[in-house]
Amino acid sequence: MAEIAIRNVAKTYGKTTIMEGVNLTIRNGEFVVILGPSGCGKSTLLRLIAGLEEITAGEIAIAGQVVNDLEPRERGCAMVFQNYALYPHMTVAENIGYALKVAGVPRAERQARVAATATSVGLSDFLDRKPGQLSGGQRQRVAMARAIIREPKVFLFDEPLSNLDAKLRVQMRHEIRRIHTQIKATSVFVTHDQHEGMTLADRLVVMNKGTIEQVGTPDEIYDRPASLYVAGFIGSPAMSFLPGRVDAARQALVLDQGAALPLPRALVQAAAGRLVQAGLRPETLSLTAPGMGQIDARVDFIEELGAERLYHLLVEDLPLSVLSSEKQRPAEGSPIGVAVPLGAVHLFDADTGRRIEPQAAEASVRAMA
Amino acid sequence: MRRAHFKFSWIVPLLLAPQLLVIFTFFYWPSAQALYWAFTLEQPWGGGNTWVGWDNFRKVLSDPYYWGSVRVSVIYALATTVLAMGMALTLALFVDRQLAGYRVWRVGIIWPYAVAAPAVGLAFQFVFNPGAGIFSYINTVSPGWWDLSKYPWQAVTAIVIAGAWKQVAYSFIFFLAALQSIPRSLTEAAAMDGARPLRRMLDLQLPLLTPTFFFLLVINITDSFTDSFGIVDTLTGGGPFRATDLMVYKIYSDGFRGLDYSGAAAQSIILMGLVMALTFIQFRYIERRVHYT
């Protein structure tokens, strides 16, 4: 049970800066997922919390205590590693009970706790096996059990599911969530898989190039991505972007290729005259006959997804995707219309890449008066 | 174990031939010669050998000097192996922890392996020399106390140290390679589990080193029985009072100085048998405790 406070943390190796100015507070009992592409510094951040790497600048506090100079064992964190890091020469029981053995817990108590923990993750039949004799999913459970048994203040997960096959991954995801609701320890989970992030997280932290791009609930991040980067990274199929300029007179976004997308009044006021990138989620758009929608496009190719189809279109030479359950199959290269609902456009400043929020209601009322 | 099957082709014996030729010339042929000499005796004025059965062996095994040689060989083998592997492991653990200056140490420690045994013996000749070496300082404190040409135990100590010094490098390379092949995440997991460096060494590194440990044990024991000639020859010449008359050295001195080819051949066969037996015992009883992962 602990809050983790990360204040202005930086990490450099020699002259290479891995991360800079990272600020994040993880609340007691919260499940936070750090999401980002490989090399964005998410694993490094986890290792800084664990104490496996030294912090170059800033500080990290766990349960109110600054842990910068504490050894990993003194921080009360347990970690599940990507490759599980099971001790190959020990049995499952010895693996799970190792932390207790080091801590000097008497044998009888140790065995009882190992048995109880093993049962809770469904491993009680495998206690005498060596890790080499287990399947990937079972090894994953041993790694989990080894972390759970210590009753840590903080759980750290370093891409623990990435070595499993797709089906097992979904199953283990539920398992992890179930264990979290049971023991309610503060958890930090690192992954590059947005599905994992969206399903597991109380709050998501999106990282890019060693900085935090956005922190929020999965909903907030999906509905209101704070930057072009987050918008492109979160959401599957990915958002499409079209450049344009906001025209106050026409109350619309005029795309570079000519189409005009009507915008809500509050958004026009916030962005009037600015050069922007318009973000359009494929699932919010729909197809129409050529000339009937706001945007005219050509069909590039169609991806069959079973229940739906992903239409890859070209607006002049820019890609635009539309997800639709319609069964029509227009020929490649044929013209097609795209309907854009009023609230579907996300605007990002063309220079800074930051999201442009509609002006607050009262402000717009004042502007009108 | 899966096997690949290939069609017979003349390329196979052709490719094997050079290796087989080398083994035949330098192992099977001399071994056959030794076997022949071990069971025969040259006639007094030359002119062919006569078959004598086990006579040569009986003579060797009833010779108290021979048993003295076996005794000191066993002491030498055990002492050098323990000393060399102990030092190698300690050094490898320090280098693996990347303590200050480990790059220098790594290169420095590997060097002795490149030095030939007689050169090692010669170098230690200077170190141990009672009048001029480093050990001569002992004699300035207590005159006449250190003299390896006079005191058997000092001579044995000297060849053990020189032999171990030569062996350390080889074991070190293997220990270091094995330590570095232990995944970093294992050490980190143990650190998270609360184990301090010493505890991690005992619970994690050493058990995972057992395959290397076993391999080095076999190699070191074999080497110290068969590869000690150069050091003895340059450092003590087998003396004083045959105190360092190791089995290989005795084979050489009986055979080529004493010209007792048959006796030396019998000793060679016994030494070969001894090394084979030791290796067998190690595989049979020690390998069980090895964790291969």
PDB file of C-alpha atoms in Angstrom, chain B residues 102-272:
ATOM      1  CA  TYR B 102      38.396  -4.878 -14.183  1.00  0.00           C
ATOM      2  CA  ARG B 103      39.434  -4.460 -17.816  1.00  0.00           C
ATOM      3  CA  VAL B 104      43.080  -4.388 -16.831  1.00  0.00           C
ATOM      4  CA  TRP B 105      42.655  -7.376 -14.552  1.00  0.00           C
ATOM      5  CA  ARG B 106      40.852  -9.367 -17.196  1.00  0.00           C
ATOM      6  CA  VAL B 107      43.711  -9.071 -19.667  1.00  0.00           C
ATOM      7  CA  GLY B 108      46.340  -9.417 -16.975  1.00  0.00           C
ATOM      8  CA  ILE B 109      44.878 -12.589 -15.587  1.00  0.00           C
ATOM      9  CA  ILE B 110      44.609 -14.310 -18.948  1.00  0.00           C
ATOM     10  CA  TRP B 111      48.255 -13.717 -19.796  1.00  0.00           C
ATOM     11  CA  PRO B 112      49.898 -16.517 -17.765  1.00  0.00           C
ATOM     12  CA  TYR B 113      48.100 -19.058 -19.903  1.00  0.00           C
ATOM     13  CA  ALA B 114      50.151 -17.967 -22.883  1.00  0.00           C
ATOM     14  CA  VAL B 115      53.393 -18.723 -21.046  1.00  0.00           C
ATOM     15  CA  ALA B 116      54.968 -22.144 -21.672  1.00  0.00           C
ATOM     16  CA  ALA B 117      55.429 -24.411 -18.650  1.00  0.00           C
ATOM     17  CA  PRO B 118      59.251 -24.388 -18.694  1.00  0.00           C
ATOM     18  CA  ALA B 119      59.191 -20.592 -18.840  1.00  0.00           C
ATOM     19  CA  VAL B 120      56.856 -20.576 -15.829  1.00  0.00           C
ATOM     20  CA  GLY B 121      59.280 -22.852 -14.001  1.00  0.00           C
ATOM     21  CA  LEU B 122      62.164 -20.599 -14.925  1.00  0.00           C
ATOM     22  CA  ALA B 123      60.331 -17.486 -13.783  1.00  0.00           C
ATOM     23  CA  PHE B 124      59.512 -19.089 -10.456  1.00  0.00           C
ATOM     24  CA  GLN B 125      63.135 -20.194 -10.210  1.00  0.00           C
ATOM     25  CA  PHE B 126      63.889 -16.507  -9.709  1.00  0.00           C
ATOM     26  CA  VAL B 127      60.959 -15.964  -7.371  1.00  0.00           C
ATOM     27  CA  PHE B 128      61.829 -18.890  -5.134  1.00  0.00           C
ATOM     28  CA  ASN B 129      65.612 -18.647  -5.319  1.00  0.00           C
ATOM     29  CA  PRO B 130      66.826 -18.712  -1.704  1.00  0.00           C
ATOM     30  CA  GLY B 131      69.685 -16.320  -2.427  1.00  0.00           C
ATOM     31  CA  ALA B 132      68.168 -13.799  -4.853  1.00  0.00           C
ATOM     32  CA  GLY B 133      64.412 -14.215  -5.242  1.00  0.00           C
ATOM     33  CA  ILE B 134      61.503 -12.606  -3.428  1.00  0.00           C
ATOM     34  CA  PHE B 135      61.581 -15.488  -0.981  1.00  0.00           C
ATOM     35  CA  SER B 136      65.181 -14.685  -0.104  1.00  0.00           C
ATOM     36  CA  TYR B 137      63.796 -11.883   2.080  1.00  0.00           C
ATOM     37  CA  ILE B 138      62.616 -14.617   4.424  1.00  0.00           C
ATOM     38  CA  ASN B 139      66.193 -15.723   4.681  1.00  0.00           C
ATOM     39  CA  THR B 140      67.350 -12.268   5.720  1.00  0.00           C
ATOM     40  CA  VAL B 141      64.997 -12.572   8.690  1.00  0.00           C
ATOM     41  CA  SER B 142      65.775 -16.177   9.462  1.00  0.00           C
ATOM     42  CA  PRO B 143      68.916 -17.255   7.574  1.00  0.00           C
ATOM     43  CA  GLY B 144      68.751 -20.617   5.856  1.00  0.00           C
ATOM     44  CA  TRP B 145      65.055 -21.101   6.540  1.00  0.00           C
ATOM     45  CA  TRP B 146      63.970 -21.011   2.905  1.00  0.00           C
ATOM     46  CA  ASP B 147      65.787 -23.318   0.510  1.00  0.00           C
ATOM     47  CA  LEU B 148      63.786 -25.432  -1.853  1.00  0.00           C
ATOM     48  CA  SER B 149      66.826 -27.450  -2.865  1.00  0.00           C
ATOM     49  CA  LYS B 150      67.108 -28.573   0.735  1.00  0.00           C
ATOM     50  CA  TYR B 151      63.602 -28.985   2.168  1.00  0.00           C
ATOM     51  CA  PRO B 152      61.169 -31.336   0.411  1.00  0.00           C
ATOM     52  CA  TRP B 153      57.979 -29.574   1.590  1.00  0.00           C
ATOM     53  CA  GLN B 154      59.283 -26.265   0.295  1.00  0.00           C
ATOM     54  CA  ALA B 155      60.030 -27.803  -3.083  1.00  0.00           C
ATOM     55  CA  VAL B 156      56.528 -29.295  -3.283  1.00  0.00           C
ATOM     56  CA  THR B 157      54.999 -25.958  -2.257  1.00  0.00           C
ATOM     57  CA  ALA B 158      57.025 -24.235  -4.962  1.00  0.00           C
ATOM     58  CA  ILE B 159      55.875 -26.498  -7.810  1.00  0.00           C
ATOM     59  CA  VAL B 160      52.287 -26.350  -6.559  1.00  0.00           C
ATOM     60  CA  ILE B 161      52.324 -22.553  -6.612  1.00  0.00           C
ATOM     61  CA  ALA B 162      53.966 -22.415 -10.032  1.00  0.00           C
ATOM     62  CA  GLY B 163      51.594 -25.052 -11.428  1.00  0.00           C
ATOM     63  CA  ALA B 164      48.531 -23.341  -9.994  1.00  0.00           C
ATOM     64  CA  TRP B 165      49.695 -19.982 -11.282  1.00  0.00           C
ATOM     65  CA  LYS B 166      49.815 -21.425 -14.767  1.00  0.00           C
ATOM     66  CA  GLN B 167      46.391 -23.083 -14.454  1.00  0.00           C
ATOM     67  CA  VAL B 168      44.583 -20.060 -13.033  1.00  0.00           C
ATOM     68  CA  ALA B 169      44.323 -18.310 -16.385  1.00  0.00           C
ATOM     69  CA  TYR B 170      42.535 -21.154 -18.119  1.00  0.00           C
ATOM     70  CA  SER B 171      39.994 -21.661 -15.341  1.00  0.00           C
ATOM     71  CA  PHE B 172      39.519 -17.919 -15.043  1.00  0.00           C
ATOM     72  CA  ILE B 173      38.486 -17.560 -18.683  1.00  0.00           C
ATOM     73  CA  PHE B 174      35.880 -20.275 -18.326  1.00  0.00           C
ATOM     74  CA  PHE B 175      34.552 -19.047 -14.990  1.00  0.00           C
ATOM     75  CA  LEU B 176      34.268 -15.511 -16.281  1.00  0.00           C
ATOM     76  CA  ALA B 177      32.500 -16.623 -19.460  1.00  0.00           C
ATOM     77  CA  ALA B 178      30.073 -18.703 -17.392  1.00  0.00           C
ATOM     78  CA  LEU B 179      29.397 -15.863 -14.964  1.00  0.00           C
ATOM     79  CA  GLN B 180      28.754 -13.449 -17.795  1.00  0.00           C
ATOM     80  CA  SER B 181      26.348 -15.848 -19.451  1.00  0.00           C
ATOM     81  CA  ILE B 182      24.081 -15.772 -16.378  1.00  0.00           C
ATOM     82  CA  PRO B 183      21.243 -13.489 -17.497  1.00  0.00           C
ATOM     83  CA  ARG B 184      21.343 -10.084 -15.853  1.00  0.00           C
ATOM     84  CA  SER B 185      17.648 -10.297 -15.071  1.00  0.00           C
ATOM     85  CA  LEU B 186      18.290 -13.318 -12.802  1.00  0.00           C
ATOM     86  CA  THR B 187      20.666 -11.310 -10.663  1.00  0.00           C
ATOM     87  CA  GLU B 188      18.185  -8.452 -10.667  1.00  0.00           C
ATOM     88  CA  ALA B 189      15.326 -10.737  -9.683  1.00  0.00           C
ATOM     89  CA  ALA B 190      17.395 -12.009  -6.766  1.00  0.00           C
ATOM     90  CA  ALA B 191      18.230  -8.438  -5.795  1.00  0.00           C
ATOM     91  CA  MET B 192      14.517  -7.616  -5.820  1.00  0.00           C
ATOM     92  CA  ASP B 193      13.932 -10.732  -3.722  1.00  0.00           C
ATOM     93  CA  GLY B 194      16.186  -9.200  -1.121  1.00  0.00           C
ATOM     94  CA  ALA B 195      19.424 -11.120  -1.665  1.00  0.00           C
ATOM     95  CA  ARG B 196      22.657  -9.185  -1.157  1.00  0.00           C
ATOM     96  CA  PRO B 197      25.661  -9.750  -3.433  1.00  0.00           C
ATOM     97  CA  LEU B 198      27.206 -12.494  -1.284  1.00  0.00           C
ATOM     98  CA  ARG B 199      23.897 -14.291  -0.948  1.00  0.00           C
ATOM     99  CA  ARG B 200      23.302 -14.014  -4.698  1.00  0.00           C
ATOM    100  CA  MET B 201      26.722 -15.523  -5.272  1.00  0.00           C
ATOM    101  CA  LEU B 202      25.994 -18.517  -3.050  1.00  0.00           C
ATOM    102  CA  ASP B 203      22.399 -19.144  -4.107  1.00  0.00           C
ATOM    103  CA  LEU B 204      22.535 -18.172  -7.747  1.00  0.00           C
ATOM    104  CA  GLN B 205      25.929 -17.796  -9.334  1.00  0.00           C
ATOM    105  CA  LEU B 206      27.685 -20.805  -7.845  1.00  0.00           C
ATOM    106  CA  PRO B 207      24.877 -23.301  -8.566  1.00  0.00           C
ATOM    107  CA  LEU B 208      24.652 -22.024 -12.124  1.00  0.00           C
ATOM    108  CA  LEU B 209      28.417 -22.395 -12.454  1.00  0.00           C
ATOM    109  CA  THR B 210      28.414 -26.109 -11.614  1.00  0.00           C
ATOM    110  CA  PRO B 211      28.671 -27.325 -15.235  1.00  0.00           C
ATOM    111  CA  THR B 212      31.726 -25.104 -15.726  1.00  0.00           C
ATOM    112  CA  PHE B 213      33.060 -26.140 -12.354  1.00  0.00           C
ATOM    113  CA  PHE B 214      32.823 -29.802 -13.243  1.00  0.00           C
ATOM    114  CA  PHE B 215      34.425 -29.329 -16.629  1.00  0.00           C
ATOM    115  CA  LEU B 216      37.318 -27.393 -15.096  1.00  0.00           C
ATOM    116  CA  LEU B 217      37.770 -29.995 -12.370  1.00  0.00           C
ATOM    117  CA  VAL B 218      38.253 -32.737 -14.958  1.00  0.00           C
ATOM    118  CA  ILE B 219      40.559 -30.617 -17.077  1.00  0.00           C
ATOM    119  CA  ASN B 220      42.614 -29.327 -14.148  1.00  0.00           C
ATOM    120  CA  ILE B 221      43.159 -32.724 -12.573  1.00  0.00           C
ATOM    121  CA  THR B 222      44.094 -34.282 -15.895  1.00  0.00           C
ATOM    122  CA  ASP B 223      46.426 -31.401 -16.678  1.00  0.00           C
ATOM    123  CA  SER B 224      48.142 -31.472 -13.330  1.00  0.00           C
ATOM    124  CA  PHE B 225      48.889 -35.175 -13.745  1.00  0.00           C
ATOM    125  CA  THR B 226      50.112 -34.988 -17.312  1.00  0.00           C
ATOM    126  CA  ASP B 227      51.319 -31.451 -17.937  1.00  0.00           C
ATOM    127  CA  SER B 228      53.592 -30.785 -14.980  1.00  0.00           C
ATOM    128  CA  PHE B 229      56.844 -31.885 -16.564  1.00  0.00           C
ATOM    129  CA  GLY B 230      58.096 -28.466 -17.644  1.00  0.00           C
ATOM    130  CA  ILE B 231      57.662 -26.905 -14.242  1.00  0.00           C
ATOM    131  CA  VAL B 232      59.331 -29.735 -12.321  1.00  0.00           C
ATOM    132  CA  ASP B 233      62.187 -29.971 -14.802  1.00  0.00           C
ATOM    133  CA  THR B 234      63.122 -26.294 -14.612  1.00  0.00           C
ATOM    134  CA  LEU B 235      62.242 -25.617 -10.972  1.00  0.00           C
ATOM    135  CA  THR B 236      63.386 -28.620  -8.919  1.00  0.00           C
ATOM    136  CA  GLY B 237      64.583 -31.342 -11.256  1.00  0.00           C
ATOM    137  CA  GLY B 238      62.540 -33.794  -9.219  1.00  0.00           C
ATOM    138  CA  GLY B 239      64.498 -33.150  -6.013  1.00  0.00           C
ATOM    139  CA  PRO B 240      65.386 -32.751  -3.272  1.00  0.00           C
ATOM    140  CA  PHE B 241      65.485 -36.450  -2.359  1.00  0.00           C
ATOM    141  CA  ARG B 242      62.895 -37.229  -5.096  1.00  0.00           C
ATOM    142  CA  ALA B 243      60.388 -35.068  -3.196  1.00  0.00           C
ATOM    143  CA  THR B 244      59.009 -33.573  -6.419  1.00  0.00           C
ATOM    144  CA  ASP B 245      59.499 -36.640  -8.587  1.00  0.00           C
ATOM    145  CA  LEU B 246      56.016 -36.484 -10.137  1.00  0.00           C
ATOM    146  CA  MET B 247      54.843 -39.422 -12.221  1.00  0.00           C
ATOM    147  CA  VAL B 248      55.392 -37.723 -15.589  1.00  0.00           C
ATOM    148  CA  TYR B 249      58.803 -36.533 -14.505  1.00  0.00           C
ATOM    149  CA  LYS B 250      59.754 -40.001 -13.322  1.00  0.00           C
ATOM    150  CA  ILE B 251      58.688 -41.486 -16.637  1.00  0.00           C
ATOM    151  CA  TYR B 252      61.017 -39.084 -18.381  1.00  0.00           C
ATOM    152  CA  SER B 253      63.957 -39.573 -16.045  1.00  0.00           C
ATOM    153  CA  ASP B 254      63.662 -43.374 -15.873  1.00  0.00           C
ATOM    154  CA  GLY B 255      63.164 -43.679 -19.607  1.00  0.00           C
ATOM    155  CA  PHE B 256      65.508 -41.133 -21.118  1.00  0.00           C
ATOM    156  CA  ARG B 257      68.134 -40.704 -18.387  1.00  0.00           C
ATOM    157  CA  GLY B 258      67.990 -44.205 -16.907  1.00  0.00           C
ATOM    158  CA  LEU B 259      67.310 -45.687 -20.353  1.00  0.00           C
ATOM    159  CA  ASP B 260      64.783 -48.079 -18.852  1.00  0.00           C
ATOM    160  CA  TYR B 261      62.322 -47.867 -21.736  1.00  0.00           C
ATOM    161  CA  SER B 262      60.258 -50.778 -20.551  1.00  0.00           C
ATOM    162  CA  GLY B 263      59.879 -49.480 -16.989  1.00  0.00           C
ATOM    163  CA  ALA B 264      58.989 -46.014 -18.274  1.00  0.00           C
ATOM    164  CA  ALA B 265      56.499 -47.483 -20.737  1.00  0.00           C
ATOM    165  CA  ALA B 266      54.817 -49.445 -17.927  1.00  0.00           C
ATOM    166  CA  GLN B 267      54.614 -46.259 -15.870  1.00  0.00           C
ATOM    167  CA  SER B 268      53.071 -44.423 -18.840  1.00  0.00           C
ATOM    168  CA  ILE B 269      50.402 -47.072 -19.141  1.00  0.00           C
ATOM    169  CA  ILE B 270      49.670 -46.847 -15.393  1.00  0.00           C
ATOM    170  CA  LEU B 271      49.463 -43.031 -15.552  1.00  0.00           C
ATOM    171  CA  MET B 272      47.137 -43.195 -18.526  1.00  0.00           C
TER     172      MET B 272
END
